[in-house]
């Protein structure tokens, strides 16, 4: 297993980690198989989405913050970050990526993101490769 | 790695791809392991849900369109499909399926769907098998 | 492939299954690889989130029930559980977990949950391990 850390600078933000994941793949030298990119935190997640126009991430965060606001009637959790936990489970704690001919199978506009929902913090990302 | 294409006919629609995925498995001849069904697009995704009553997909699309409308105050992305990107990240870009005794482990009512959120388009679906 | 059953006691509830998944891993004796925890039902799912303070699960369920109510104008599915299908696809039908040094790679606060969205029912959870 491989891992690296990411320092985030805002409460809600996406940080692209495609480079770190590709670097891990090259070091491992896998030709055919899959990679699992995993976030061992309960208020952050992993997603794959557009990395060309930064407005896409802006709009995704806008929707998430508007639909899952931090303060909500009936929330009990004392840390005040229940919204972060909801966002984490919706986005998911991992992304699975196919490896073919020694490279990540990503669409032309796809990048891998660490989704921070309770920053700023330092987050760990774990990567596991399977195949040959 | 295996792949196939799907042509969609509406902006928001789910197209069942269980048959294509099973066909790929049979060709590969895997007995025990997993399959990763991956969508290399940022405005489409993969999900597993009911394939018996088409009203289930109708209702899921209704909720998605109502909760994530195309036009929203504050959206900046010039292509006007930020809602499609949000939907893609919520549903996810892949589904992982267990293979046991040479077949997909799917519940009685489960089918695998390509979720189109910015059609009509021609979409690629990638499938990777791991195991023996 | 391994499997076990869980009996749920409410319509919407999360049941922690980390112990059962770890038990399956120990029996399998895997040292390095991944595990796929899969739910073969269309109105339930699998997620990974906090297992320290039960108020977190309470707040997540509150948001889900408020944002995806059971009765909605336009819903057609005769069983009256379209909300359950929506929730299942948002949370997802599986979780992928990394195995390193013979144990699950989970963060300090992370637990694996079966998410029941149309209980009470008896649910099956399937687990597949890959690696060495």
Tab-separated table of C-alpha atoms in Angstrom:
chain	number	residue	atom	x	y	z
A	1	UNK	CA	0.000	0.000	0.000
A	2	UNK	CA	1.070	3.533	-0.795
A	3	UNK	CA	0.007	6.769	0.920
A	4	UNK	CA	0.565	10.509	0.815
A	5	UNK	CA	-0.761	13.563	2.644
A	6	UNK	CA	-2.620	16.640	1.430
A	7	UNK	CA	-2.967	19.917	3.340
A	8	UNK	CA	-6.230	21.691	2.630
A	9	UNK	CA	-6.815	25.415	3.072
A	10	UNK	CA	-10.601	25.805	3.337
A	11	UNK	CA	-13.552	24.140	5.046
A	12	UNK	CA	-14.960	22.857	1.740
A	13	UNK	CA	-12.571	22.335	-1.161
A	14	UNK	CA	-11.528	19.780	-3.769
A	15	UNK	CA	-7.789	19.164	-4.230
A	16	UNK	CA	-6.718	17.351	-7.379
A	17	UNK	CA	-4.522	14.311	-6.661
A	18	UNK	CA	-4.268	12.737	-10.121
A	19	UNK	CA	-0.522	13.454	-10.244
A	20	UNK	CA	0.184	11.753	-6.923
A	21	UNK	CA	-1.908	8.719	-7.895
A	22	UNK	CA	-0.178	8.417	-11.289
A	23	UNK	CA	3.219	8.772	-9.598
A	24	UNK	CA	2.320	5.903	-7.239
A	25	UNK	CA	1.285	3.765	-10.222
A	26	UNK	CA	4.552	4.410	-12.077
A	27	UNK	CA	6.574	3.484	-8.980
A	28	UNK	CA	4.583	0.269	-8.640
A	29	UNK	CA	4.960	-0.526	-12.350
A	30	UNK	CA	1.531	-2.119	-12.748
A	31	UNK	CA	0.474	-2.792	-16.371
A	32	UNK	CA	-3.054	-4.248	-16.069
A	33	UNK	CA	-5.428	-4.102	-13.119
A	34	UNK	CA	-7.075	-1.582	-10.840
A	35	UNK	CA	-6.185	1.023	-8.255
A	36	UNK	CA	-8.166	1.900	-5.150
A	37	UNK	CA	-7.775	5.487	-3.918
A	38	UNK	CA	-9.026	5.552	-0.335
A	39	UNK	CA	-9.650	8.330	2.186
A	40	UNK	CA	-9.387	7.142	5.840
A	41	UNK	CA	-11.352	10.151	7.150
A	42	UNK	CA	-15.070	10.533	7.931
A	43	UNK	CA	-15.428	14.166	6.842
A	44	UNK	CA	-13.618	13.935	3.500
A	45	UNK	CA	-13.989	11.764	0.413
A	46	UNK	CA	-12.704	10.933	-3.050
A	47	UNK	CA	-14.394	11.718	-6.347
A	48	UNK	CA	-13.557	11.805	-10.047
A	49	UNK	CA	-14.773	14.794	-12.037
A	50	UNK	CA	-13.719	17.541	-14.450
A	51	UNK	CA	-10.294	19.108	-14.012
A	52	UNK	CA	-10.343	21.477	-17.014
A	53	UNK	CA	-12.549	24.382	-15.881
A	54	UNK	CA	-12.240	25.209	-12.145
A	55	UNK	CA	-15.799	26.596	-12.275
A	56	UNK	CA	-17.081	23.014	-12.302
A	57	UNK	CA	-15.624	22.355	-8.837
A	58	UNK	CA	-16.907	25.781	-7.707
A	59	UNK	CA	-20.437	24.870	-8.794
A	60	UNK	CA	-20.296	21.392	-7.243
A	61	UNK	CA	-19.210	22.877	-3.914
A	62	UNK	CA	-21.935	25.530	-4.190
A	63	UNK	CA	-24.600	22.857	-4.631
A	64	UNK	CA	-23.212	20.761	-1.770
A	65	UNK	CA	-23.032	23.693	0.657
A	66	UNK	CA	-26.518	24.929	-0.295
A	67	UNK	CA	-28.156	21.499	-0.111
A	68	UNK	CA	-26.293	20.308	2.996
A	69	UNK	CA	-25.823	23.430	5.156
A	70	UNK	CA	-23.710	23.238	8.302
A	71	UNK	CA	-26.465	24.407	10.673
A	72	UNK	CA	-29.656	22.357	10.540
A	73	UNK	CA	-32.584	22.002	12.923
A	74	UNK	CA	-32.409	18.671	14.713
A	75	UNK	CA	-28.698	18.012	14.265
A	76	UNK	CA	-27.295	16.593	17.514
A	77	UNK	CA	-23.600	15.904	16.885
A	78	UNK	CA	-21.659	18.222	19.171
A	79	UNK	CA	-18.762	18.912	16.809
A	80	UNK	CA	-20.998	20.882	14.433
A	81	UNK	CA	-19.778	19.055	11.358
A	82	UNK	CA	-22.638	16.672	10.620
A	83	UNK	CA	-22.914	18.268	7.171
A	84	UNK	CA	-19.335	17.137	6.501
A	85	UNK	CA	-20.212	13.544	7.368
A	86	UNK	CA	-23.251	13.628	5.046
A	87	UNK	CA	-21.162	15.012	2.181
A	88	UNK	CA	-18.476	12.371	2.767
A	89	UNK	CA	-20.949	9.492	2.485
A	90	UNK	CA	-22.610	10.945	-0.620
A	91	UNK	CA	-19.323	11.426	-2.464
A	92	UNK	CA	-17.872	8.207	-1.038
A	93	UNK	CA	-14.634	7.302	0.678
A	94	UNK	CA	-12.927	5.795	-2.349
A	95	UNK	CA	-12.571	5.802	-6.110
A	96	UNK	CA	-11.685	2.724	-8.125
A	97	UNK	CA	-9.673	3.302	-11.291
A	98	UNK	CA	-8.844	0.871	-14.060
A	99	UNK	CA	-5.197	0.455	-15.111
A	100	UNK	CA	-4.589	-0.495	-18.741
A	101	UNK	CA	-1.261	-0.591	-20.630
A	102	UNK	CA	0.533	0.820	-17.587
A	103	UNK	CA	-1.565	3.978	-17.205
A	104	UNK	CA	-4.725	5.151	-15.434
A	105	UNK	CA	-7.856	4.857	-17.577
A	106	UNK	CA	-9.248	8.372	-17.185
A	107	UNK	CA	-11.428	10.272	-19.611
A	108	UNK	CA	-10.068	13.357	-21.304
A	109	UNK	CA	-11.627	15.712	-18.722
A	110	UNK	CA	-11.362	13.492	-15.638
A	111	UNK	CA	-9.203	14.169	-12.606
A	112	UNK	CA	-9.133	12.464	-9.195
A	113	UNK	CA	-10.019	14.719	-6.255
A	114	UNK	CA	-9.653	14.614	-2.511
A	115	UNK	CA	-12.895	16.254	-1.321
A	116	UNK	CA	-12.342	18.205	1.893
A	117	UNK	CA	-15.544	18.892	3.819
A	118	UNK	CA	-14.166	19.931	7.231
A	119	UNK	CA	-10.891	21.726	6.607
A	120	UNK	CA	-8.447	23.153	6.796
A	121	UNK	CA	-6.713	19.921	7.788
A	122	UNK	CA	-3.941	17.576	6.765
A	123	UNK	CA	-5.449	14.491	5.149
A	124	UNK	CA	-4.011	11.096	4.283
A	125	UNK	CA	-4.805	9.355	0.993
A	126	UNK	CA	-4.112	5.606	0.652
A	127	UNK	CA	-3.613	3.852	-2.690
A	128	UNK	CA	-3.661	0.119	-3.335
A	129	UNK	CA	-2.819	-1.497	-6.697
A	130	UNK	CA	-3.995	-4.916	-7.844
A	131	UNK	CA	-3.065	-6.752	-11.024
A	132	UNK	CA	0.133	-7.569	-12.870
B	1	UNK	CA	-9.663	-4.255	-20.251
B	2	UNK	CA	-12.930	-4.439	-22.128
B	3	UNK	CA	-15.128	-1.577	-23.346
B	4	UNK	CA	-18.334	-0.864	-25.231
B	5	UNK	CA	-20.363	2.198	-26.224
B	6	UNK	CA	-23.912	3.263	-25.419
B	7	UNK	CA	-25.921	5.875	-27.302
B	8	UNK	CA	-28.334	7.770	-25.097
B	9	UNK	CA	-31.461	9.545	-26.307
B	10	UNK	CA	-32.306	12.066	-23.569
B	11	UNK	CA	-30.549	14.598	-21.347
B	12	UNK	CA	-31.201	12.535	-18.199
B	13	UNK	CA	-31.703	8.789	-18.568
B	14	UNK	CA	-30.518	5.465	-17.180
B	15	UNK	CA	-29.586	2.737	-19.705
B	16	UNK	CA	-29.286	-0.800	-18.403
B	17	UNK	CA	-25.957	-2.443	-19.262
B	18	UNK	CA	-26.157	-5.674	-17.247
B	19	UNK	CA	-26.224	-7.740	-20.447
B	20	UNK	CA	-23.075	-6.134	-21.868
B	21	UNK	CA	-21.231	-6.545	-18.553
B	22	UNK	CA	-22.264	-10.212	-18.250
B	23	UNK	CA	-21.236	-10.808	-21.866
B	24	UNK	CA	-17.795	-9.346	-21.110
B	25	UNK	CA	-17.482	-11.630	-18.066
B	26	UNK	CA	-18.365	-14.743	-20.061
B	27	UNK	CA	-15.788	-13.862	-22.731
B	28	UNK	CA	-13.167	-13.381	-20.034
B	29	UNK	CA	-14.139	-16.650	-18.309
B	30	UNK	CA	-13.494	-15.416	-14.760
B	31	UNK	CA	-14.770	-17.734	-12.013
B	32	UNK	CA	-13.954	-15.876	-8.761
B	33	UNK	CA	-13.099	-12.212	-8.274
B	34	UNK	CA	-14.498	-8.790	-9.018
B	35	UNK	CA	-15.424	-6.590	-11.945
B	36	UNK	CA	-15.055	-2.820	-12.141
B	37	UNK	CA	-17.536	-1.058	-14.444
B	38	UNK	CA	-16.135	2.406	-15.114
B	39	UNK	CA	-17.480	5.502	-16.871
B	40	UNK	CA	-14.702	7.757	-18.292
B	41	UNK	CA	-17.038	10.789	-18.523
B	42	UNK	CA	-17.608	13.657	-16.088
B	43	UNK	CA	-21.335	14.103	-16.726
B	44	UNK	CA	-22.389	10.462	-16.550
B	45	UNK	CA	-21.999	7.706	-13.971
B	46	UNK	CA	-22.678	4.081	-13.088
B	47	UNK	CA	-25.179	2.796	-10.534
B	48	UNK	CA	-26.841	-0.452	-9.535
B	49	UNK	CA	-30.556	-0.365	-8.820
B	50	UNK	CA	-33.896	-2.004	-9.634
B	51	UNK	CA	-34.491	-3.211	-13.194
B	52	UNK	CA	-37.944	-4.756	-12.721
B	53	UNK	CA	-40.306	-1.749	-12.628
B	54	UNK	CA	-39.247	1.132	-14.929
B	55	UNK	CA	-41.101	3.522	-12.594
B	56	UNK	CA	-38.203	3.200	-10.138
B	57	UNK	CA	-35.789	4.782	-12.623
B	58	UNK	CA	-38.450	7.393	-13.476
B	59	UNK	CA	-38.743	8.352	-9.813
B	60	UNK	CA	-34.974	8.422	-9.254
B	61	UNK	CA	-34.539	10.751	-12.236
B	62	UNK	CA	-37.424	12.917	-10.998
B	63	UNK	CA	-35.738	13.349	-7.602
B	64	UNK	CA	-32.358	14.085	-9.193
B	65	UNK	CA	-33.751	16.681	-11.619
B	66	UNK	CA	-35.840	18.344	-8.897
B	67	UNK	CA	-33.040	18.443	-6.318
B	68	UNK	CA	-30.246	19.343	-8.748
B	69	UNK	CA	-31.876	21.635	-11.351
B	70	UNK	CA	-29.912	22.725	-14.397
B	71	UNK	CA	-30.272	26.461	-13.756
B	72	UNK	CA	-29.081	27.616	-10.346
B	73	UNK	CA	-28.147	31.028	-8.978
B	74	UNK	CA	-24.384	31.305	-8.618
B	75	UNK	CA	-23.425	28.596	-11.108
B	76	UNK	CA	-20.437	29.828	-13.142
B	77	UNK	CA	-19.519	26.991	-15.528
B	78	UNK	CA	-20.156	28.261	-19.039
B	79	UNK	CA	-21.375	24.989	-20.522
B	80	UNK	CA	-24.559	25.092	-18.440
B	81	UNK	CA	-24.207	21.495	-17.275
B	82	UNK	CA	-22.953	21.910	-13.714
B	83	UNK	CA	-25.986	19.929	-12.540
B	84	UNK	CA	-24.729	17.008	-14.648
B	85	UNK	CA	-21.336	17.116	-12.907
B	86	UNK	CA	-22.983	17.155	-9.469
B	87	UNK	CA	-25.184	14.176	-10.357
B	88	UNK	CA	-22.172	12.271	-11.729
B	89	UNK	CA	-20.212	12.660	-8.489
B	90	UNK	CA	-23.187	11.704	-6.318
B	91	UNK	CA	-23.933	8.538	-8.268
B	92	UNK	CA	-20.233	7.802	-8.811
B	93	UNK	CA	-18.105	6.962	-11.822
B	94	UNK	CA	-17.922	3.223	-11.191
B	95	UNK	CA	-19.620	0.177	-9.742
B	96	UNK	CA	-17.745	-2.777	-8.312
B	97	UNK	CA	-19.393	-6.181	-8.685
B	98	UNK	CA	-18.430	-9.482	-7.103
B	99	UNK	CA	-17.953	-12.517	-9.359
B	100	UNK	CA	-18.720	-15.904	-7.802
B	101	UNK	CA	-18.953	-19.313	-9.539
B	102	UNK	CA	-18.465	-17.627	-12.906
B	103	UNK	CA	-21.380	-15.185	-12.672
B	104	UNK	CA	-22.097	-11.649	-11.450
B	105	UNK	CA	-23.352	-11.528	-7.854
B	106	UNK	CA	-26.457	-9.390	-8.319
B	107	UNK	CA	-29.591	-9.387	-6.212
B	108	UNK	CA	-32.856	-10.561	-7.756
B	109	UNK	CA	-33.963	-7.006	-8.633
B	110	UNK	CA	-30.548	-5.474	-9.383
B	111	UNK	CA	-29.369	-4.236	-12.752
B	112	UNK	CA	-26.292	-2.209	-13.696
B	113	UNK	CA	-27.034	1.203	-15.242
B	114	UNK	CA	-25.137	3.796	-17.207
B	115	UNK	CA	-26.546	7.073	-15.826
B	116	UNK	CA	-26.646	9.749	-18.518
B	117	UNK	CA	-26.877	13.283	-17.134
B	118	UNK	CA	-25.967	15.377	-20.189
B	119	UNK	CA	-27.289	13.519	-23.220
B	120	UNK	CA	-28.038	12.646	-25.826
B	121	UNK	CA	-24.471	11.422	-26.385
B	122	UNK	CA	-22.456	8.337	-27.186
B	123	UNK	CA	-20.778	7.091	-24.013
B	124	UNK	CA	-17.991	4.593	-23.419
B	125	UNK	CA	-18.126	2.058	-20.583
B	126	UNK	CA	-14.913	0.286	-19.495
B	127	UNK	CA	-14.856	-3.047	-17.670
B	128	UNK	CA	-11.918	-4.605	-15.864
B	129	UNK	CA	-11.947	-8.124	-14.340
B	130	UNK	CA	-9.690	-9.298	-11.529
B	131	UNK	CA	-9.418	-12.781	-10.074
B	132	UNK	CA	-9.058	-16.286	-11.433
C	1	UNK	CA	-16.991	-15.187	-1.598
C	2	UNK	CA	-18.229	-14.763	1.946
C	3	UNK	CA	-21.652	-13.549	3.110
C	4	UNK	CA	-23.669	-12.895	6.247
C	5	UNK	CA	-27.129	-11.570	7.108
C	6	UNK	CA	-28.262	-8.562	9.131
C	7	UNK	CA	-31.742	-8.046	10.561
C	8	UNK	CA	-32.763	-4.409	10.722
C	9	UNK	CA	-35.379	-2.974	13.061
C	10	UNK	CA	-36.452	0.333	11.478
C	11	UNK	CA	-37.316	1.734	8.055
C	12	UNK	CA	-34.164	3.877	7.949
C	13	UNK	CA	-31.179	2.794	10.003
C	14	UNK	CA	-27.423	2.177	9.756
C	15	UNK	CA	-26.086	-1.084	11.241
C	16	UNK	CA	-22.352	-1.312	11.809
C	17	UNK	CA	-20.787	-4.398	10.200
C	18	UNK	CA	-17.073	-3.708	10.712
C	19	UNK	CA	-16.773	-6.699	13.067
C	20	UNK	CA	-18.295	-9.134	10.582
C	21	UNK	CA	-16.096	-7.825	7.745
C	22	UNK	CA	-12.938	-8.073	9.887
C	23	UNK	CA	-13.942	-11.584	10.956
C	24	UNK	CA	-14.283	-12.586	7.289
C	25	UNK	CA	-10.836	-11.128	6.562
C	26	UNK	CA	-9.200	-13.049	9.417
C	27	UNK	CA	-10.785	-16.310	8.240
C	28	UNK	CA	-9.515	-15.645	4.717
C	29	UNK	CA	-6.033	-14.774	5.999
C	30	UNK	CA	-5.346	-12.080	3.376
C	31	UNK	CA	-2.254	-9.918	4.046
C	32	UNK	CA	-2.234	-7.404	1.162
C	33	UNK	CA	-5.044	-6.467	-1.190
C	34	UNK	CA	-8.608	-5.189	-1.096
C	35	UNK	CA	-12.039	-6.217	0.103
C	36	UNK	CA	-15.343	-5.469	-1.581
C	37	UNK	CA	-18.350	-5.252	0.751
C	38	UNK	CA	-21.446	-5.565	-1.421
C	39	UNK	CA	-25.171	-5.196	-0.768
C	40	UNK	CA	-27.341	-7.218	-3.231
C	41	UNK	CA	-30.461	-5.144	-2.473
C	42	UNK	CA	-31.912	-2.111	-4.275
C	43	UNK	CA	-33.220	-0.292	-1.189
C	44	UNK	CA	-30.140	-0.615	1.015
C	45	UNK	CA	-26.478	0.301	0.606
C	46	UNK	CA	-23.030	0.295	2.180
C	47	UNK	CA	-21.149	3.301	3.510
C	48	UNK	CA	-18.119	4.069	5.654
C	49	UNK	CA	-18.479	6.805	8.264
C	50	UNK	CA	-17.988	7.650	11.937
C	51	UNK	CA	-18.692	4.948	14.520
C	52	UNK	CA	-17.686	6.882	17.668
C	53	UNK	CA	-20.637	9.221	18.305
C	54	UNK	CA	-24.045	7.709	17.365
C	55	UNK	CA	-25.337	11.263	16.840
C	56	UNK	CA	-23.445	11.329	13.534
C	57	UNK	CA	-25.582	8.501	12.128
C	58	UNK	CA	-28.673	10.172	13.589
C	59	UNK	CA	-27.863	13.412	11.770
C	60	UNK	CA	-27.040	11.655	8.490
C	61	UNK	CA	-30.385	9.826	8.580
C	62	UNK	CA	-32.162	13.090	9.456
C	63	UNK	CA	-30.692	14.796	6.392
C	64	UNK	CA	-31.511	11.835	4.135
C	65	UNK	CA	-35.122	11.585	5.331
C	66	UNK	CA	-35.654	15.361	5.076
C	67	UNK	CA	-34.068	15.689	1.634
C	68	UNK	CA	-35.532	12.492	0.172
C	69	UNK	CA	-39.007	12.149	1.745
C	70	UNK	CA	-41.049	9.006	1.149
C	71	UNK	CA	-44.054	10.803	-0.346
C	72	UNK	CA	-43.280	13.030	-3.309
C	73	UNK	CA	-45.454	14.531	-6.043
C	74	UNK	CA	-44.898	12.690	-9.303
C	75	UNK	CA	-43.555	9.445	-7.868
C	76	UNK	CA	-45.066	6.524	-9.796
C	77	UNK	CA	-43.567	3.354	-8.306
C	78	UNK	CA	-46.418	1.436	-6.689
C	79	UNK	CA	-44.454	0.060	-3.743
C	80	UNK	CA	-44.107	3.531	-2.202
C	81	UNK	CA	-40.391	3.145	-1.595
C	82	UNK	CA	-38.874	5.237	-4.382
C	83	UNK	CA	-37.108	7.308	-1.721
C	84	UNK	CA	-35.328	4.121	-0.600
C	85	UNK	CA	-34.072	3.485	-4.136
C	86	UNK	CA	-32.776	7.074	-4.418
C	87	UNK	CA	-30.953	6.797	-1.079
C	88	UNK	CA	-29.438	3.443	-2.084
C	89	UNK	CA	-27.945	4.861	-5.295
C	90	UNK	CA	-26.596	7.967	-3.543
C	91	UNK	CA	-24.868	5.978	-0.804
C	92	UNK	CA	-23.877	3.203	-3.195
C	93	UNK	CA	-24.188	-0.567	-3.178
C	94	UNK	CA	-20.622	-1.296	-2.133
C	95	UNK	CA	-17.573	-0.117	-0.233
C	96	UNK	CA	-14.033	-0.997	-1.221
C	97	UNK	CA	-11.521	-1.318	1.608
C	98	UNK	CA	-7.764	-1.657	1.424
C	99	UNK	CA	-6.077	-4.541	3.285
C	100	UNK	CA	-2.549	-3.909	4.518
C	101	UNK	CA	-0.432	-6.088	6.850
C	102	UNK	CA	-3.383	-8.429	7.352
C	103	UNK	CA	-5.872	-5.819	8.587
C	104	UNK	CA	-8.490	-3.442	7.196
C	105	UNK	CA	-7.142	0.051	6.492
C	106	UNK	CA	-9.721	2.136	8.324
C	107	UNK	CA	-9.259	5.557	9.865
C	108	UNK	CA	-9.498	5.938	13.622
C	109	UNK	CA	-13.175	6.988	13.497
C	110	UNK	CA	-14.294	4.876	10.528
C	111	UNK	CA	-16.749	1.999	10.644
C	112	UNK	CA	-18.450	0.086	7.819
C	113	UNK	CA	-22.243	0.347	7.766
C	114	UNK	CA	-25.103	-1.478	6.135
C	115	UNK	CA	-27.543	1.348	5.326
C	116	UNK	CA	-31.132	0.176	5.577
C	117	UNK	CA	-33.603	2.395	3.723
C	118	UNK	CA	-36.705	0.162	3.581
C	119	UNK	CA	-36.712	-1.914	6.740
C	120	UNK	CA	-37.295	-3.699	8.881
C	121	UNK	CA	-35.900	-6.552	6.779
C	122	UNK	CA	-33.263	-9.253	6.777
C	123	UNK	CA	-30.426	-8.204	4.484
C	124	UNK	CA	-27.521	-10.115	2.988
C	125	UNK	CA	-24.020	-8.635	2.804
C	126	UNK	CA	-21.448	-10.212	0.450
C	127	UNK	CA	-17.687	-9.845	0.888
C	128	UNK	CA	-15.009	-10.643	-1.666
C	129	UNK	CA	-11.246	-10.500	-0.962
C	130	UNK	CA	-8.524	-10.039	-3.574
C	131	UNK	CA	-4.776	-10.136	-3.066
C	132	UNK	CA	-2.311	-12.407	-1.333
